[in-house]
Amino acid sequence: MASLKSLLKDTAIYGISSIVGRFLNYMLVPIYTHAMSAAQGGYGVITEVYAWVALLLVILTYGMETTFFRFINKETENPRRIYSTVLIMVGSTSVAFLALSLAFLGPIADWMGYGGNPWYLGMMFTVVAMDAFQSIPFAYLRYKRRAWHFAGLKLLFIVLNIIANIVYYVVLGGSDVVYAFIINLGCTSVIMLMLLPVLDFGGGFDRTACRSMLRYTYPLLILGIAGILNQVADKILFCHIYRGTPAEAKTQLAIYGAASKIAMIMAMLTQAFRYAYEPFVFAGSADRNSRPMLAKAMKYFIVFTLLAFLAVEFYIDILKYLINSDNWEGLRVVPIVMAAEIFMGIYFNLSFWYKLIDDTKWGAIFSFAGCAVLIAVNVVFVPVFGYTACAWAGFAGYGVAMVLSYVVGQRRNPIDYDLRSIAFYFVVAGALFAADRFIPYPSMAVSLPVRTVLLLAFVAVIMHKEGINPRKFLRR
């Protein structure tokens, strides 16, 4: 019980930098969508470039965060030497990537369609290299349980980023997309300086450990690439498969990218949970009670993500003002994207069975299967249905990966998940969602109170089923 309380405490602290931080970061969405017209495709540029950034970041970290936790918790390893070795590995690959990308910046920019603005990419390549390297000292802070230090640096980046964007796009009235990249580069550089005291190369470089870690991590790299493609492949492919002019494609991508941001509360919860959950699970993997704990964690994760799903859906009439009204037509994909995020979160929780038995190839198999489905749906249906097909492609891809991981996992490392309760919560949430869709609201003044009652009804169902006394809960 003490270890579970520790997990909840760390999750709450990491949530400050993840959930609260991303809510603060949402301030950039209205800033960008109002400063950059959807018709001009400015936010489409940001959506596409950051999709590439996400993919490159996975490649440059190549699963070393998870690998770091796995090896530094082994009794046979020297923690300081492992940390130093991982820093050198990721640092070397990041520097090599940056040197090569800048050396061939012109041809790369031409190939990606940014030949007229190659330094859009040059700045973001620099940011990616620094972010990849920073992932290791941030992982070290998590290993040391320095959650407040971790959260403080993450929030510092977000606050600096927001202030700088407000100054340029709101106070000065700017509209040039390049300044979004300049600001990101500057803020990332500040965090790099702040992380210098955390770096420790004194443990030297362990070649034997390096080889072992590479053997462990290469399936995680494949898994990570497939996983991130599930998130960004639609945005990378869209402008190349959409039936229309390049300008129209950027406009449609801007609408889809802006609307999808509202759905990202699912990703916030998943990330906050992961930051505390991953080091916690690996540290206690030998605990004979870990399987029941994994089962409980899965159930509670699903309960809270369903609650978040309903909250976003019920208050969409307010949340839509986060983006420019030019993008409101894209709101129809928000519940689809959120459902896909729930599947992704479940898939992440299921993934621990193969990580704990060091059989990470299964993750690559499941993720690539899901990725293949996602890409196929995009290629076939985007030319016909536009960005709506992108949302359904994510839903299908994550759904396939989730189901495969569960089926194989129950055969190889079975966990007794409370499927009856999980199914019950899905049915109740689905019924409330359907009821809301069928109620003919005459105005927001009517819809908001009714939807609040529906949301509170779900909370009441949770508390009743889990045996939570409201009075005792509030006194805590």
Coordinates of C-alpha atoms in Angstrom, one line a residue:
M1 CA 0.0 0.0 0.0
A2 CA 2.9 2.4 0.8
S3 CA 4.4 1.8 -2.7
L4 CA 1.0 2.6 -4.3
K5 CA 0.7 5.8 -2.3
S6 CA 4.2 6.7 -3.5
L7 CA 3.1 6.1 -7.1
L8 CA 0.1 8.4 -6.6
K9 CA 2.2 11.1 -4.9
D10 CA 4.7 11.1 -7.8
T11 CA 2.0 11.0 -10.4
A12 CA 0.4 14.1 -8.8
I13 CA 3.8 16.0 -8.9
Y14 CA 4.6 14.9 -12.4
G15 CA 1.0 16.0 -13.3
I16 CA 2.0 19.5 -12.5
S17 CA 4.5 19.5 -15.3
S18 CA 2.4 17.3 -17.6
I19 CA -1.3 18.0 -17.1
V20 CA -1.1 21.6 -15.8
G21 CA 1.9 22.3 -18.0
R22 CA 0.0 21.2 -21.1
F23 CA -3.0 23.2 -20.1
L24 CA -0.8 26.2 -19.9
N25 CA 0.7 25.2 -23.2
Y26 CA -2.8 25.3 -24.7
M27 CA -2.4 29.1 -24.5
L28 CA -0.3 28.7 -27.6
V29 CA -3.2 27.1 -29.6
P30 CA -5.4 30.2 -29.5
I31 CA -2.4 32.4 -30.0
Y32 CA -1.2 30.6 -33.1
T33 CA -4.7 29.9 -34.6
H34 CA -5.7 33.6 -34.2
A35 CA -2.4 35.0 -35.4
M36 CA -2.0 32.5 -38.3
S37 CA -5.1 32.3 -40.5
A38 CA -6.2 28.7 -41.3
A39 CA -6.7 29.9 -44.9
Q40 CA -3.0 30.7 -45.0
G41 CA -2.0 27.4 -43.5
G42 CA 0.4 28.8 -40.9
Y43 CA -0.7 26.5 -38.2
G44 CA -0.6 23.7 -40.8
V45 CA 3.1 24.4 -41.1
I46 CA 3.5 24.1 -37.3
T47 CA 1.4 20.9 -37.2
E48 CA 3.5 19.3 -40.0
V49 CA 6.9 20.3 -38.7
Y50 CA 6.2 19.2 -35.2
A51 CA 5.0 15.9 -36.4
W52 CA 8.5 15.4 -37.9
V53 CA 10.0 16.6 -34.7
A54 CA 8.1 13.9 -32.7
L55 CA 9.3 11.2 -35.1
L56 CA 12.9 12.3 -35.0
L57 CA 12.9 12.6 -31.2
V58 CA 11.9 9.0 -30.9
I59 CA 14.6 7.9 -33.3
L60 CA 17.3 10.0 -31.4
T61 CA 16.3 8.7 -28.0
Y62 CA 16.0 5.1 -29.3
G63 CA 14.3 3.8 -26.3
M64 CA 17.1 4.7 -23.9
E65 CA 14.8 6.2 -21.3
T66 CA 13.2 2.8 -20.6
T67 CA 16.5 1.1 -21.1
F68 CA 18.1 3.4 -18.5
F69 CA 15.5 2.5 -15.9
R70 CA 15.9 -1.2 -16.6
F71 CA 19.7 -1.3 -16.2
I72 CA 20.2 1.3 -13.5
N73 CA 17.9 -0.8 -11.2
K74 CA 19.9 -4.0 -11.7
E75 CA 21.8 -5.0 -8.6
T76 CA 24.8 -6.0 -10.7
E77 CA 25.2 -2.6 -12.3
N78 CA 27.0 0.6 -11.0
P79 CA 24.3 3.3 -11.2
R80 CA 26.7 6.1 -11.8
R81 CA 28.5 4.2 -14.6
I82 CA 25.2 3.4 -16.3
Y83 CA 24.1 7.0 -16.2
S84 CA 27.4 8.2 -17.6
T85 CA 27.3 5.6 -20.3
V86 CA 23.8 6.5 -21.4
L87 CA 24.6 10.2 -21.4
I88 CA 27.6 9.5 -23.7
M89 CA 25.6 7.2 -26.0
V90 CA 22.6 9.6 -26.5
G91 CA 24.8 12.7 -26.6
S92 CA 27.0 11.2 -29.3
T93 CA 24.1 10.3 -31.6
S94 CA 22.5 13.7 -31.0
V95 CA 25.6 15.6 -32.0
A96 CA 26.1 13.3 -35.1
F97 CA 22.5 13.9 -36.2
L98 CA 22.7 17.6 -35.8
A99 CA 26.0 17.8 -37.8
L100 CA 24.6 15.7 -40.7
S101 CA 21.2 17.5 -40.8
L102 CA 22.8 20.9 -40.9
A103 CA 25.4 19.8 -43.5
F104 CA 22.6 18.6 -45.8
L105 CA 20.0 21.2 -44.8
G106 CA 19.3 22.5 -48.3
P107 CA 18.5 19.1 -49.9
I108 CA 16.4 18.0 -46.9
A109 CA 14.4 21.3 -47.0
D110 CA 13.7 20.9 -50.7
W111 CA 12.6 17.3 -50.2
M112 CA 10.2 18.3 -47.4
G113 CA 8.8 21.2 -49.3
Y114 CA 10.5 24.0 -47.3
G115 CA 13.2 25.0 -49.8
G116 CA 12.2 28.6 -49.4
N117 CA 12.5 28.5 -45.6
P118 CA 15.3 25.9 -44.8
W119 CA 16.0 27.4 -41.3
Y120 CA 12.5 26.4 -40.2
L121 CA 14.0 23.0 -40.2
G122 CA 17.5 24.0 -39.2
M123 CA 16.2 25.4 -35.9
M124 CA 14.0 22.5 -35.2
F125 CA 16.8 20.0 -35.9
T126 CA 18.8 21.8 -33.3
V127 CA 15.9 21.6 -30.8
V128 CA 15.4 17.9 -31.5
A129 CA 19.1 17.2 -30.8
M130 CA 19.0 19.0 -27.5
D131 CA 15.6 17.5 -26.5
A132 CA 16.9 14.0 -27.2
F133 CA 20.0 14.6 -25.0
Q134 CA 17.9 16.2 -22.3
S135 CA 15.7 13.2 -22.0
I136 CA 18.4 11.3 -20.1
P137 CA 19.1 13.8 -17.3
F138 CA 15.3 14.2 -17.0
A139 CA 15.1 10.4 -16.7
Y140 CA 17.8 10.6 -14.0
L141 CA 15.7 13.1 -12.0
R142 CA 12.9 10.6 -12.1
Y143 CA 15.2 7.8 -11.0
K144 CA 16.4 9.9 -8.1
R145 CA 12.7 10.7 -7.3
R146 CA 13.4 14.4 -7.6
A147 CA 10.0 15.0 -9.0
W148 CA 9.8 18.7 -8.0
H149 CA 13.1 19.4 -9.8
F150 CA 11.8 17.6 -12.9
A151 CA 8.4 19.5 -12.7
G152 CA 10.1 22.8 -12.1
L153 CA 12.3 22.6 -15.2
K154 CA 9.4 21.4 -17.4
L155 CA 7.2 24.3 -16.2
L156 CA 10.0 26.8 -16.7
F157 CA 10.2 25.9 -20.3
I158 CA 6.5 26.2 -20.8
V159 CA 6.2 29.5 -19.0
L160 CA 9.1 31.0 -20.9
N161 CA 7.7 29.7 -24.2
I162 CA 4.2 31.2 -23.5
I163 CA 5.5 34.6 -22.4
A164 CA 7.8 34.9 -25.5
N165 CA 4.9 33.9 -27.8
I166 CA 2.5 36.3 -26.2
V167 CA 5.0 39.2 -26.6
Y168 CA 5.5 38.5 -30.3
Y169 CA 2.1 37.3 -31.5
V170 CA -0.2 39.3 -29.1
V171 CA 1.6 42.4 -27.9
L172 CA 3.6 43.1 -31.0
G173 CA 0.9 41.7 -33.3
G174 CA 3.3 39.4 -35.3
S175 CA 2.1 36.6 -37.6
D176 CA 5.3 35.1 -39.0
V177 CA 5.5 31.3 -38.2
V178 CA 9.3 31.4 -38.1
Y179 CA 9.2 33.1 -34.6
A180 CA 7.5 30.1 -33.1
F181 CA 10.6 28.1 -34.0
I182 CA 13.0 30.8 -32.8
I183 CA 11.2 31.0 -29.5
N184 CA 11.3 27.2 -29.1
L185 CA 15.0 27.1 -29.8
G186 CA 15.7 29.8 -27.2
C187 CA 13.7 28.2 -24.4
T188 CA 15.2 24.8 -25.1
S189 CA 18.6 26.3 -24.8
V190 CA 17.8 27.8 -21.4
I191 CA 16.7 24.4 -20.1
M192 CA 19.9 22.9 -21.4
L193 CA 21.9 25.3 -19.3
M194 CA 19.7 24.5 -16.3
L195 CA 20.4 20.8 -16.7
L196 CA 24.2 21.2 -16.7
P197 CA 24.5 20.5 -12.9
V198 CA 22.6 17.3 -13.3
L199 CA 25.0 15.9 -15.8
D200 CA 27.6 13.4 -14.5
F201 CA 30.2 11.9 -16.9
G202 CA 32.4 10.8 -14.0
G203 CA 31.3 7.2 -14.2
G204 CA 33.0 6.7 -17.5
F205 CA 31.9 4.6 -20.4
D206 CA 31.1 0.9 -20.0
R207 CA 31.3 -0.8 -23.4
T208 CA 29.9 -4.1 -22.1
A209 CA 26.9 -2.3 -20.6
C210 CA 26.6 -0.3 -23.9
R211 CA 26.3 -3.5 -26.0
S212 CA 23.8 -5.0 -23.5
M213 CA 21.7 -1.9 -23.6
L214 CA 21.7 -1.7 -27.4
R215 CA 20.5 -5.3 -27.6
Y216 CA 17.7 -4.4 -25.1
T217 CA 16.8 -1.1 -26.7
Y218 CA 16.7 -1.8 -30.4
P219 CA 13.3 -3.4 -30.3
L220 CA 12.1 -0.4 -28.2
L221 CA 13.4 1.8 -31.0
I222 CA 11.3 -0.1 -33.5
L223 CA 8.4 0.0 -31.1
G224 CA 8.9 3.7 -30.5
I225 CA 9.0 4.5 -34.3
A226 CA 5.9 2.5 -34.9
G227 CA 4.2 4.1 -31.9
I228 CA 5.0 7.6 -32.8
L229 CA 4.0 7.0 -36.4
N230 CA 0.6 6.0 -35.0
Q231 CA 0.5 9.6 -33.7
V232 CA 2.0 11.6 -36.5
A233 CA 1.9 9.6 -39.7
D234 CA -1.4 11.2 -40.6
K235 CA 0.0 14.7 -40.3
I236 CA 3.2 13.7 -42.2
L237 CA 1.3 12.0 -45.0
F238 CA -1.7 14.4 -45.3
C239 CA -0.3 17.0 -47.6
H240 CA 1.0 14.3 -49.9
I241 CA -2.2 12.3 -50.3
Y242 CA -5.0 14.9 -49.9
R243 CA -6.8 15.7 -53.1
G244 CA -6.4 19.4 -53.6
T245 CA -3.7 22.1 -54.0
P246 CA -0.8 22.3 -51.5
A247 CA -2.4 25.4 -50.0
E248 CA -5.7 23.6 -49.5
A249 CA -3.9 20.7 -47.9
K250 CA -2.1 23.0 -45.4
T251 CA -5.4 24.7 -44.6
Q252 CA -7.2 21.4 -43.9
L253 CA -4.2 20.2 -41.9
A254 CA -4.3 23.4 -39.8
I255 CA -8.0 22.7 -39.0
Y256 CA -7.3 19.1 -38.1
G257 CA -4.2 20.0 -36.0
A258 CA -6.0 22.7 -34.1
A259 CA -9.1 20.6 -33.4
S260 CA -6.9 17.6 -32.3
K261 CA -5.3 19.8 -29.7
I262 CA -8.5 19.9 -27.7
A263 CA -8.5 16.1 -27.6
M264 CA -5.0 15.9 -26.2
I265 CA -6.2 15.8 -22.6
M266 CA -6.0 12.1 -23.0
A267 CA -2.3 12.4 -23.8
M268 CA -1.8 14.6 -20.8
L269 CA -3.1 12.0 -18.4
T270 CA -1.2 9.2 -20.1
Q271 CA 2.1 11.1 -19.9
A272 CA 1.7 12.1 -16.3
F273 CA 0.9 8.5 -15.4
R274 CA 3.8 7.2 -17.3
Y275 CA 6.4 9.5 -15.7
A276 CA 5.7 8.0 -12.3
Y277 CA 4.6 4.6 -13.4
E278 CA 7.6 3.5 -15.5
P279 CA 10.4 3.8 -12.8
F280 CA 7.9 2.5 -10.2
V281 CA 7.2 -0.7 -12.1
F282 CA 10.8 -1.5 -12.9
A283 CA 11.9 -0.8 -9.4
G284 CA 9.3 -3.2 -8.0
S285 CA 9.2 -5.8 -10.8
A286 CA 10.4 -8.6 -8.5
D287 CA 7.5 -7.9 -6.1
R288 CA 5.2 -10.8 -6.1
N289 CA 2.3 -8.4 -5.6
S290 CA 3.1 -6.4 -8.7
R291 CA 0.6 -8.2 -11.0
P292 CA -2.4 -7.3 -8.8
M293 CA -1.1 -3.7 -8.6
L294 CA -0.8 -3.6 -12.4
A295 CA -4.4 -4.8 -12.7
K296 CA -5.6 -2.1 -10.3
A297 CA -3.6 0.6 -12.0
M298 CA -5.1 -0.4 -15.3
K299 CA -8.7 -0.1 -14.0
Y300 CA -8.1 3.3 -12.4
F301 CA -6.3 4.6 -15.4
I302 CA -9.3 3.7 -17.6
V303 CA -11.8 5.2 -15.1
F304 CA -10.0 8.6 -15.1
T305 CA -9.5 8.7 -18.8
L306 CA -13.2 8.0 -19.4
L307 CA -14.0 10.8 -16.9
A308 CA -11.7 13.1 -18.8
F309 CA -13.2 12.0 -22.1
L310 CA -16.7 13.0 -20.9
A311 CA -15.5 16.2 -19.4
V312 CA -14.0 17.4 -22.7
E313 CA -17.0 16.3 -24.7
F314 CA -19.5 17.9 -22.3
Y315 CA -17.6 21.2 -22.2
I316 CA -16.6 21.4 -25.8
D317 CA -18.8 24.5 -26.2
I318 CA -16.3 26.3 -23.9
L319 CA -13.1 24.5 -25.0
K320 CA -13.7 25.3 -28.6
Y321 CA -12.8 28.9 -27.9
L322 CA -9.2 27.7 -27.4
I323 CA -9.0 27.7 -31.2
N324 CA -10.0 30.2 -33.9
S325 CA -13.5 29.9 -35.2
D326 CA -12.0 29.1 -38.6
N327 CA -11.1 25.7 -37.2
W328 CA -14.4 24.8 -35.5
E329 CA -15.5 22.6 -38.3
G330 CA -12.8 20.2 -37.1
L331 CA -14.5 19.7 -33.7
R332 CA -16.4 16.7 -35.0
V333 CA -13.2 14.6 -34.8
V334 CA -12.5 15.4 -31.2
P335 CA -14.3 12.4 -29.6
I336 CA -12.7 10.1 -32.2
V337 CA -9.2 11.3 -31.4
M338 CA -9.9 11.1 -27.7
A339 CA -11.1 7.5 -28.1
A340 CA -7.9 6.7 -29.9
E341 CA -5.9 8.3 -27.1
I342 CA -7.7 6.0 -24.6
F343 CA -6.7 3.0 -26.6
M344 CA -3.2 4.3 -26.7
G345 CA -3.1 4.7 -22.9
I346 CA -4.5 1.1 -22.4
Y347 CA -1.9 -0.2 -24.9
F348 CA 0.9 1.6 -22.9
N349 CA -0.3 0.0 -19.6
L350 CA -0.5 -3.4 -21.3
S351 CA 3.1 -3.0 -22.6
F352 CA 4.7 -3.7 -19.3
W353 CA 4.3 -7.4 -19.6
Y354 CA 6.9 -7.7 -22.3
K355 CA 9.2 -5.0 -20.9
L356 CA 9.4 -6.8 -17.5
I357 CA 10.4 -10.1 -19.1
D358 CA 12.9 -8.4 -21.4
D359 CA 11.0 -9.6 -24.5
T360 CA 10.5 -6.2 -26.1
K361 CA 10.3 -7.5 -29.7
W362 CA 6.6 -8.0 -29.0
G363 CA 6.1 -4.3 -28.6
A364 CA 7.6 -3.7 -32.0
I365 CA 5.3 -6.3 -33.6
F366 CA 2.1 -4.9 -32.0
S367 CA 3.0 -1.3 -32.8
F368 CA 3.9 -2.0 -36.4
A369 CA 0.7 -3.9 -36.9
G370 CA -1.2 -0.9 -35.6
C371 CA 0.9 1.5 -37.7
A372 CA 0.2 -0.6 -40.8
V373 CA -3.5 -0.3 -40.2
L374 CA -3.3 3.5 -39.6
I375 CA -1.3 4.2 -42.7
A376 CA -3.5 2.0 -44.8
V377 CA -6.7 3.8 -43.6
N378 CA -5.1 7.1 -44.3
V379 CA -3.9 6.3 -47.8
V380 CA -7.2 4.8 -48.8
F381 CA -9.7 7.1 -47.2
V382 CA -8.0 10.6 -46.8
P383 CA -8.4 11.4 -50.5
V384 CA -12.1 10.7 -50.1
F385 CA -13.0 11.9 -46.6
G386 CA -10.2 14.3 -45.7
Y387 CA -8.9 14.7 -42.2
T388 CA -11.9 12.8 -40.7
A389 CA -10.2 9.7 -42.1
C390 CA -7.1 10.6 -40.1
A391 CA -9.0 10.5 -36.8
W392 CA -10.6 7.1 -37.6
A393 CA -7.2 5.8 -38.8
G394 CA -5.7 6.5 -35.3
F395 CA -8.7 4.9 -33.7
A396 CA -8.2 1.7 -35.8
G397 CA -4.4 1.6 -35.4
Y398 CA -4.4 1.9 -31.6
G399 CA -7.3 -0.5 -31.3
V400 CA -5.4 -3.2 -33.2
A401 CA -2.2 -2.7 -31.2
M402 CA -4.2 -2.8 -27.9
V403 CA -6.1 -6.0 -28.7
L404 CA -3.0 -7.8 -30.0
S405 CA -1.0 -6.8 -26.9
Y406 CA -3.8 -8.0 -24.6
V407 CA -4.3 -11.4 -26.3
V408 CA -0.6 -12.3 -26.5
G409 CA 0.2 -10.9 -23.1
Q410 CA -2.5 -13.0 -21.4
R411 CA -0.9 -16.1 -22.9
R412 CA 2.7 -15.3 -22.0
N413 CA 2.5 -13.2 -18.8
P414 CA -1.1 -13.2 -17.7
I415 CA -2.5 -10.5 -15.5
D416 CA -6.0 -10.8 -13.9
Y417 CA -7.5 -7.5 -15.1
D418 CA -10.9 -6.6 -13.7
L419 CA -12.6 -6.8 -17.2
R420 CA -16.1 -6.8 -15.7
S421 CA -15.6 -3.5 -14.0
I422 CA -13.7 -2.0 -17.0
A423 CA -16.5 -3.0 -19.4
F424 CA -19.1 -1.6 -17.0
Y425 CA -17.4 1.8 -16.9
F426 CA -17.1 1.8 -20.7
V427 CA -20.8 1.0 -21.1
V428 CA -21.8 3.8 -18.6
A429 CA -19.6 6.4 -20.2
G430 CA -20.8 5.4 -23.7
A431 CA -24.5 5.7 -22.5
L432 CA -23.9 9.1 -21.1
F433 CA -22.1 10.2 -24.3
A434 CA -24.9 8.9 -26.4
A435 CA -27.5 10.6 -24.2
D436 CA -25.8 13.9 -24.6
R437 CA -25.7 13.6 -28.3
F438 CA -29.4 12.9 -28.5
I439 CA -30.6 15.7 -26.2
P440 CA -31.7 18.7 -28.4
Y441 CA -30.2 21.6 -26.4
P442 CA -31.7 25.0 -27.3
S443 CA -28.7 26.9 -26.0
M444 CA -25.5 26.8 -24.0
A445 CA -27.3 28.1 -21.0
V446 CA -29.3 24.8 -21.0
S447 CA -26.6 22.4 -22.2
L448 CA -23.9 23.3 -19.6
P449 CA -26.1 22.5 -16.5
V450 CA -27.5 19.3 -18.0
R451 CA -24.0 18.1 -19.1
T452 CA -22.6 18.9 -15.7
V453 CA -25.3 16.7 -14.1
L454 CA -24.3 13.9 -16.6
L455 CA -20.7 14.3 -15.6
L456 CA -21.5 14.2 -11.9
A457 CA -23.6 11.2 -12.5
F458 CA -20.5 9.3 -13.8
V459 CA -18.5 10.5 -10.8
A460 CA -21.3 9.2 -8.5
V461 CA -21.3 5.8 -10.3
I462 CA -17.5 5.6 -9.8
M463 CA -17.7 6.4 -6.1
H464 CA -20.5 4.0 -5.5
K465 CA -18.9 1.1 -7.3
E466 CA -15.5 1.6 -5.8
G467 CA -17.0 2.0 -2.3
I468 CA -15.7 5.6 -1.8
N469 CA -17.5 7.5 0.9
P470 CA -17.9 11.1 -0.3
R471 CA -17.6 12.6 3.2
K472 CA -14.4 10.8 4.0
F473 CA -13.0 11.5 0.6
L474 CA -13.6 15.3 0.9
R475 CA -12.1 15.3 4.5
R476 CA -8.9 13.9 3.0

